[in-house]
XYZ file of C-alpha atoms in Angstrom:
535
model
C -24.342 13.196 -3.080
C -24.298 9.914 -2.067
C -25.135 6.132 -2.554
C -26.047 3.410 -0.578
C -23.991 0.164 -0.106
C -25.902 -2.079 2.167
C -28.029 0.318 3.250
C -25.306 2.736 4.203
C -24.690 6.062 2.948
C -21.373 6.543 0.950
C -20.105 9.946 -0.542
C -18.866 9.766 -3.732
C -16.101 12.135 -2.491
C -15.329 9.351 -0.495
C -14.121 6.963 -3.828
C -12.619 10.293 -5.216
C -10.423 10.718 -2.148
C -9.230 7.113 -2.199
C -8.415 7.576 -5.796
C -6.774 10.569 -5.828
C -4.678 9.916 -2.709
C -3.620 6.912 -4.135
C -1.760 8.585 -6.964
C 0.657 8.417 -4.308
C 0.951 4.800 -4.867
C 1.068 5.505 -8.414
C 3.942 7.570 -7.992
C 5.670 5.057 -6.026
C 4.867 2.394 -8.775
C 5.993 4.420 -11.206
C 9.262 5.310 -10.112
C 9.491 1.108 -9.232
C 8.623 0.263 -12.545
C 10.731 2.658 -14.841
C 14.191 1.660 -13.758
C 14.161 -1.870 -14.643
C 13.633 -0.594 -18.346
C 16.147 2.479 -18.284
C 18.868 0.154 -17.327
C 18.617 -1.218 -20.876
C 18.652 1.781 -22.785
C 20.883 2.233 -25.192
C 21.557 5.934 -24.722
C 21.200 5.731 -20.761
C 23.945 2.932 -21.377
C 26.323 5.183 -23.080
C 26.171 8.146 -20.744
C 26.317 6.023 -17.527
C 27.587 2.812 -17.952
C 31.169 1.568 -18.627
C 31.918 1.318 -22.090
C 35.353 -0.557 -23.319
C 34.526 1.100 -26.775
C 33.600 4.262 -26.214
C 30.030 4.984 -28.157
C 29.766 1.416 -28.640
C 26.289 0.534 -27.072
C 27.147 -3.407 -27.199
C 30.728 -2.967 -25.373
C 28.351 -0.967 -22.459
C 27.794 -2.625 -19.115
C 26.701 -1.273 -15.309
C 29.104 -2.677 -12.867
C 26.930 -4.770 -10.119
C 28.034 -2.007 -7.588
C 27.013 1.042 -9.901
C 23.761 -0.823 -11.203
C 22.486 -1.822 -7.521
C 23.349 1.761 -6.449
C 21.401 3.451 -8.970
C 18.215 0.916 -8.424
C 18.643 1.148 -4.756
C 19.128 4.856 -3.375
C 15.712 5.399 -4.253
C 14.949 3.048 -1.181
C 17.437 5.115 0.974
C 15.349 7.894 0.391
C 12.037 6.511 0.943
C 13.216 4.676 4.417
C 13.978 8.087 5.562
C 10.849 9.649 4.207
C 8.746 7.377 5.714
C 10.162 7.775 8.900
C 9.676 11.442 8.674
C 6.148 11.147 6.893
C 4.651 10.860 10.621
C 5.733 14.000 12.243
C 5.054 15.890 9.032
C 1.556 14.598 8.815
C 0.762 14.997 12.406
C 2.061 18.640 12.134
C 0.701 19.854 9.005
C -2.321 17.420 8.253
C -2.866 14.624 6.100
C -3.586 16.756 3.077
C -0.790 19.459 3.146
C 1.839 17.030 4.027
C 0.923 15.020 0.544
C 1.218 18.366 -1.122
C 4.607 19.174 0.450
C 5.929 15.895 -0.460
C 4.911 15.802 -4.094
C 7.147 18.923 -4.482
C 10.204 17.220 -2.919
C 9.638 14.041 -5.062
C 9.495 16.842 -7.991
C 12.868 17.893 -7.127
C 14.176 14.468 -7.056
C 12.844 14.421 -10.997
C 14.384 17.581 -12.152
C 17.860 16.465 -10.460
C 17.715 12.943 -12.550
C 16.518 14.573 -16.020
C 19.291 17.277 -16.135
C 21.814 14.699 -15.631
C 24.180 14.245 -18.616
C 26.950 11.993 -17.814
C 27.397 11.828 -13.841
C 25.885 8.623 -12.843
C 26.176 9.914 -9.403
C 23.771 12.631 -9.980
C 21.048 10.355 -11.467
C 21.704 8.211 -8.287
C 20.924 11.680 -5.782
C 18.236 12.317 -7.810
C 16.322 9.157 -7.148
C 17.488 9.275 -3.309
C 15.724 12.680 -3.260
C 12.337 11.630 -4.837
C 12.781 8.793 -2.567
C 12.286 11.280 0.330
C 8.942 11.999 -1.505
C 7.765 8.439 -2.183
C 8.495 7.303 1.201
C 6.497 9.859 3.041
C 3.771 9.418 0.724
C 3.625 5.758 1.374
C 3.455 6.693 5.209
C 0.517 9.282 4.717
C -1.601 7.798 2.070
C -2.673 4.445 3.670
C -3.489 6.611 6.944
C -5.454 9.222 5.288
C -7.329 6.746 3.525
C -8.066 4.802 6.455
C -8.945 7.562 8.588
C -11.421 9.100 5.993
C -13.340 6.459 4.251
C -16.336 4.700 5.482
C -15.911 1.590 7.734
C -18.153 -0.299 5.614
C -15.794 -0.184 2.325
C -12.523 1.213 3.990
C -10.618 -2.005 2.905
C -11.753 -1.617 -0.588
C -10.463 2.100 -0.772
C -7.471 1.504 0.901
C -6.423 -1.431 -1.500
C -6.761 1.146 -4.142
C -3.204 2.456 -3.147
C -1.688 -0.994 -3.972
C -4.031 -0.856 -6.906
C -2.553 2.450 -8.358
C 0.807 1.067 -7.570
C 0.603 -1.557 -9.856
C -0.639 0.873 -12.331
C 2.086 2.876 -11.994
C 4.346 0.008 -12.983
C 2.247 -0.374 -15.687
C 2.490 2.480 -17.334
C 5.528 2.771 -16.661
C 6.029 -0.292 -18.595
C 4.311 0.820 -21.286
C 6.087 4.576 -21.519
C 9.437 2.567 -21.751
C 8.627 0.609 -24.743
C 7.325 3.645 -26.467
C 10.501 5.423 -25.852
C 13.199 2.835 -26.034
C 13.854 3.309 -29.635
C 14.841 6.715 -29.445
C 18.005 7.427 -30.493
C 19.343 10.347 -27.701
C 18.485 10.635 -23.934
C 14.983 11.706 -24.634
C 14.434 7.810 -24.537
C 14.788 7.492 -20.676
C 14.064 11.648 -19.897
C 10.683 11.471 -21.047
C 10.181 8.099 -18.485
C 11.447 9.974 -15.989
C 10.073 13.372 -16.261
C 6.718 12.819 -17.116
C 6.505 11.511 -12.791
C 6.132 15.469 -12.295
C 2.817 15.221 -13.776
C 1.626 12.443 -11.143
C 2.949 14.483 -8.569
C 1.119 17.979 -9.755
C -1.858 15.943 -10.175
C -2.013 14.518 -6.508
C -0.222 17.646 -4.999
C -2.816 20.010 -6.155
C -5.927 17.934 -6.100
C -5.698 16.544 -2.720
C -6.360 20.270 -1.449
C -9.818 20.050 -2.806
C -10.292 16.865 -0.502
C -12.029 16.532 2.987
C -8.798 16.540 5.598
C -9.040 13.408 8.335
C -11.921 13.868 10.303
C -9.685 11.938 13.311
C -6.655 14.129 12.930
C -8.804 17.182 13.086
C -10.586 15.755 16.417
C -7.197 15.524 17.616
C -6.618 19.363 16.756
C -9.861 20.270 18.610
C -11.676 20.978 15.332
C -14.503 18.924 15.833
C -17.084 20.758 13.695
C -14.559 20.471 10.865
C -14.406 16.743 11.854
C -18.037 16.524 11.546
C -18.458 18.212 8.157
C -15.345 15.707 7.063
C -17.080 12.957 7.967
C -20.621 14.415 6.374
C -18.399 14.969 2.998
C -17.100 11.413 2.987
C -21.248 9.704 3.861
C -22.391 12.141 1.213
C -24.703 14.037 3.684
C -25.475 17.708 3.310
C -23.212 20.040 5.377
C -26.766 21.465 6.926
C -27.610 17.850 8.399
C -24.125 17.044 9.603
C -24.976 18.299 13.412
C -27.992 16.157 13.392
C -27.820 12.747 11.215
C -27.676 9.603 13.289
C -24.603 8.359 11.750
C -22.540 11.406 11.665
C -23.442 12.329 15.237
C -22.648 8.484 16.255
C -19.555 8.169 14.522
C -18.299 11.959 15.713
C -18.976 10.722 19.274
C -16.818 7.891 18.880
C -13.923 9.599 17.586
C -14.394 12.355 20.106
C -14.070 9.907 23.047
C -11.365 7.825 21.635
C -9.429 11.210 20.977
C -9.752 12.502 24.583
C -8.834 9.163 25.831
C -5.663 8.977 23.776
C -5.115 12.852 24.446
C -4.465 11.902 28.142
C -1.742 9.553 27.183
C -0.353 10.879 23.961
C 2.166 8.911 22.407
C 5.454 9.453 20.838
C 8.019 7.366 19.600
C 9.163 5.245 22.545
C 5.277 4.578 23.032
C 5.331 2.662 19.673
C 7.401 0.167 21.907
C 5.815 0.202 25.284
C 3.863 -3.467 25.655
C 0.786 -1.989 27.292
C -2.404 -2.536 25.232
C -0.120 -4.639 22.860
C 1.046 -1.575 21.062
C 4.691 -3.119 21.067
C 2.996 -6.384 19.384
C 1.532 -4.211 16.837
C 4.465 -2.316 16.205
C 6.554 -5.709 15.398
C 3.536 -6.788 13.877
C 3.291 -4.355 10.985
C 6.808 -3.647 10.643
C 7.002 -7.885 10.119
C 4.298 -7.739 7.786
C 6.021 -5.046 5.476
C 8.997 -6.798 5.680
C 7.803 -10.100 4.638
C 5.834 -8.366 1.673
C 9.120 -7.216 0.331
C 10.442 -10.717 1.216
C 7.775 -12.271 -1.010
C 10.217 -11.700 -4.268
C 7.815 -9.548 -5.928
C 10.276 -6.379 -6.592
C 12.754 -9.010 -7.885
C 10.564 -9.159 -11.032
C 10.105 -5.484 -11.191
C 13.497 -4.137 -10.344
C 15.342 -6.722 -12.358
C 12.895 -8.513 -14.399
C 13.664 -6.925 -17.877
C 17.111 -8.141 -17.076
C 15.843 -11.644 -15.820
C 13.949 -12.526 -18.670
C 16.815 -11.118 -21.230
C 19.017 -13.915 -19.569
C 16.212 -16.424 -19.916
C 16.969 -16.091 -23.594
C 13.722 -14.041 -24.595
C 14.153 -11.675 -27.453
C 11.808 -8.798 -25.922
C 12.234 -8.842 -22.319
C 10.398 -5.271 -22.729
C 7.134 -7.269 -23.627
C 7.452 -9.818 -20.594
C 7.806 -6.889 -18.537
C 4.325 -5.561 -19.635
C 2.628 -8.815 -19.606
C 3.940 -9.235 -15.804
C 2.433 -5.754 -14.928
C -0.847 -6.556 -17.066
C -1.345 -9.203 -14.424
C -0.193 -7.524 -11.310
C -2.534 -4.481 -12.586
C -5.534 -6.467 -13.150
C -5.333 -8.933 -10.652
C -5.409 -6.212 -7.968
C -8.909 -5.688 -8.702
C -9.523 -9.365 -7.746
C -7.559 -8.381 -4.547
C -9.898 -5.718 -3.665
C -12.723 -7.622 -3.872
C -11.420 -10.856 -2.138
C -10.296 -8.765 0.865
C -13.269 -6.979 1.260
C -15.306 -10.543 0.997
C -12.740 -12.627 2.971
C -11.248 -10.619 5.268
C -7.421 -10.312 5.817
C -6.481 -13.295 7.109
C -7.454 -15.889 5.104
C -6.303 -14.267 1.856
C -3.039 -13.811 3.237
C -2.405 -17.308 4.928
C -3.552 -18.972 0.951
C -1.444 -16.354 -1.011
C 1.533 -16.701 1.208
C 1.162 -20.817 0.316
C 0.314 -19.910 -3.320
C 2.984 -17.680 -3.830
C 5.670 -20.313 -2.117
C 4.478 -22.797 -4.500
C 5.150 -21.132 -7.910
C 8.564 -19.486 -6.744
C 9.092 -23.331 -6.248
C 8.710 -23.530 -9.585
C 10.410 -21.174 -10.856
C 13.719 -21.668 -8.923
C 13.509 -25.467 -9.737
C 12.709 -24.843 -13.564
C 15.709 -22.398 -14.005
C 18.078 -24.494 -11.795
C 17.472 -28.084 -13.352
C 18.463 -26.918 -16.823
C 19.540 -23.940 -18.669
C 16.654 -22.013 -20.048
C 18.555 -19.900 -22.663
C 19.087 -23.501 -24.528
C 15.796 -24.812 -23.515
C 12.723 -22.590 -24.649
C 10.321 -24.695 -22.765
C 11.795 -24.175 -19.832
C 12.293 -20.458 -20.293
C 8.396 -20.055 -21.013
C 7.506 -22.185 -17.740
C 9.428 -19.830 -15.724
C 7.497 -16.807 -17.153
C 4.077 -18.864 -16.482
C 5.626 -19.544 -12.789
C 6.297 -15.350 -12.525
C 2.665 -14.523 -13.918
C 1.053 -16.751 -11.242
C 3.142 -15.716 -8.621
C 2.145 -12.184 -9.509
C -1.520 -13.280 -9.656
C -1.582 -14.459 -6.153
C 0.474 -11.812 -5.003
C -1.479 -9.267 -6.528
C -4.785 -10.485 -5.033
C -3.716 -10.918 -1.210
C -0.223 -9.907 0.051
C 0.298 -6.648 -2.195
C -3.111 -4.671 -1.516
C -3.122 -6.797 1.977
C -0.823 -5.280 3.864
C -1.159 -1.819 3.081
C -4.971 -1.935 4.467
C -3.659 -3.593 7.843
C -0.982 -0.629 8.148
C -3.861 1.900 7.981
C -6.192 0.011 10.555
C -4.268 -2.125 12.809
C -2.851 0.585 15.424
C -4.524 3.196 17.733
C -4.930 6.801 16.780
C -2.582 8.062 19.214
C 0.506 6.274 17.957
C -0.860 5.255 14.315
C 1.334 7.656 12.511
C 4.643 6.609 14.048
C 3.672 3.161 14.288
C 2.828 3.436 10.367
C 5.910 5.227 9.591
C 7.773 2.394 11.481
C 6.185 -0.467 9.474
C 6.721 1.577 6.027
C 10.515 2.058 6.963
C 10.672 -1.711 7.508
C 9.287 -2.309 4.134
C 11.881 0.147 2.545
C 14.851 -1.411 4.442
C 14.052 -4.525 2.925
C 13.413 -2.755 -0.406
C 17.198 -1.355 -0.360
C 18.776 -4.500 0.719
C 17.015 -6.523 -1.984
C 17.638 -3.696 -4.951
C 21.591 -3.642 -3.905
C 22.087 -7.143 -3.688
C 20.199 -8.688 -5.572
C 22.535 -8.272 -8.438
C 25.410 -9.958 -6.171
C 23.047 -12.805 -4.904
C 21.724 -13.452 -8.464
C 25.095 -13.884 -10.225
C 26.181 -16.216 -7.458
C 23.315 -18.557 -7.034
C 21.381 -17.775 -10.006
C 17.664 -19.037 -10.145
C 18.017 -20.772 -6.661
C 17.366 -17.006 -5.257
C 13.869 -17.927 -5.712
C 13.859 -20.777 -3.181
C 14.897 -17.848 -0.749
C 11.736 -16.068 -1.418
C 9.550 -18.960 -1.113
C 10.565 -19.868 2.132
C 9.805 -16.460 3.015
C 6.380 -16.787 1.692
C 5.639 -19.799 3.865
C 7.156 -17.665 6.903
C 4.490 -15.052 6.098
C 1.539 -17.297 6.073
C 2.607 -18.578 9.732
C 3.567 -14.965 10.640
C -0.252 -14.226 9.808
C -1.866 -17.632 11.427
C -0.117 -17.120 14.912
C -0.184 -13.253 15.221
C -2.494 -11.391 13.049
C -5.946 -10.255 14.017
C -9.197 -10.268 11.831
C -10.003 -6.443 11.214
C -12.644 -6.603 8.582
C -15.665 -4.538 9.194
C -14.454 -3.180 12.458
C -14.455 0.655 12.920
C -10.450 1.835 13.492
C -11.745 2.269 17.485
C -13.147 -1.483 17.548
C -9.937 -2.835 16.090
C -8.138 -1.218 19.355
C -10.584 -3.050 21.374
C -10.082 -6.444 20.110
C -6.205 -6.196 20.434
C -6.528 -5.316 23.756
C -9.332 -7.976 24.213
C -7.512 -10.887 26.712
C -10.001 -13.562 25.417
C -9.417 -12.819 21.648
C -6.852 -14.856 19.867
C -5.407 -14.227 16.639
C -7.133 -17.791 15.419
C -10.466 -16.441 16.944
C -10.632 -13.127 16.459
C -12.852 -13.477 13.058
C -15.792 -13.909 15.483
C -14.852 -10.714 17.955
C -16.896 -8.186 18.225
C -17.497 -5.239 20.469
C -19.475 -5.509 23.455
C -23.616 -5.801 22.861
C -22.586 -7.975 19.886
C -22.531 -12.119 19.933
C -20.244 -12.294 16.883
C -18.809 -10.434 14.121
C -21.491 -11.340 11.549
C -24.224 -10.353 14.182
C -22.174 -6.750 14.258
C -22.526 -6.705 10.482
C -26.428 -8.007 10.150
C -27.530 -5.397 12.920
C -25.365 -2.555 11.512
C -26.928 -3.435 8.061
C -30.333 -3.491 9.537
C -30.466 -0.899 11.482
C -28.850 1.431 8.696
C -31.309 0.263 5.949
C -33.915 1.948 7.537
C -32.204 5.251 7.898
C -33.455 6.626 4.634
C -37.187 6.369 5.820
C -36.461 6.899 9.704
C -38.371 9.437 11.776
C -36.945 11.546 14.359
C -37.442 9.176 16.811
C -35.468 6.645 14.511
C -32.497 9.290 14.581
C -32.322 9.142 18.310
C -31.416 5.625 18.318
C -34.599 3.680 18.246
C -34.318 2.149 15.198
C -34.229 -1.684 16.337
C -37.206 -1.185 18.498
C -39.382 0.076 15.730
C -38.356 -2.025 12.756
C -38.501 -5.638 15.123
C -42.217 -5.936 14.478
C -42.429 -5.614 10.926
C -39.072 -8.042 10.907
C -40.770 -10.765 13.028
C -44.061 -10.397 10.840
C -46.162 -9.331 13.891
């Protein structure tokens, strides 16, 4: 069953697999969002914080080191998981790898919810859960990019980030619903319900098609053909003769056969040939800069930050930020599909930097706890920052990780890039309490500078990969005549420009449903030209 997008068949299965795989992002977001509120829950404080008067929550607080470890050990686990994600996905296949990783995540959740008074056990549980989350963060964008039709690849891959924001929002909402419980259910429900998300992904993904590129790389061309047909909504019996499927299969087959001759290992990710090292460093830089935008400063410690600003209910502010983050990501999916990758990231970096300057300047100029108007300005600035982030850098970087690297090293380069994300995630999660206590809201100036740096890196180093197949993206990066700032117009041989490629593909495929067998063999253009010219 299919619908047509610009004349191209797109199967509903492609939409379903993107949404289901994105549950990996939901798990990531849920784990990220829950800890901010849990740290302020009474029962959690009484059990795991240091209390000068036992049983009196008002005397309980976390030391900077303890708080940093509880928050950041998840990131250590995700770092290791991201590095393991590539070999696991290559060995088991993308789907089975995700199922195994969901089991690991569930084990970590069980360790957390069985903790009673030992904070180290809870922290170790987050470490184990992080192994699963990290591996999923490497496997999911790769699976989506390899399986989604190229015409909507950006949108479908962006659902990973959309679900991250949805997971954060759901964590906030569940936390505000359980916070008034007087016993351990206040935080155990929030943590334990994560098992449900893992079950949905771990079982559901087994009913989706495997990555056609992984199948082709393992000499299962017929299965790859059927996988492509499912994602295109084309009946299985037509898979071997359908024009679109045969064309894509041949493209994948030739690419895989070439890459088998020069099969890549970890060392190959750092070889300069074909700009492989360039792309590895670019991917790692983009993922690092995504963390350095400062978004997780609000997601990890937002409740604490806004409580310090003087708000009576910082939980509500977290929900506002989470809602802005989630809703605006829908806009990001449109923006990145409509305007490509480079422009949104450049504009987004500048926009985010401007609002962080406002946030930091306002908090530094006067004490927000004694000037309510300044506190409100800081909240508005945070919301405007999140608005820009959710529409550009948040989904954009995950899309690029899925489509920038060549097939032979894509899994490993994706893992290295994701690992860079988690390294900075850990560093920010652990050291933010120390930095905030030392420089307070001036921390925002640091993030503002990092956002401007991100815009510069994108302008000078990132190639525009929208509307290109993964194989064509590889050709573009290896074309010595193409520069990042001119890449928007680059097109494969046979096309005069990117727009020419888009127009001709749409024009040819628009006739596909009514095409004769002659057109099936590639004569669409000749047959449709007279009518297009009116002769």
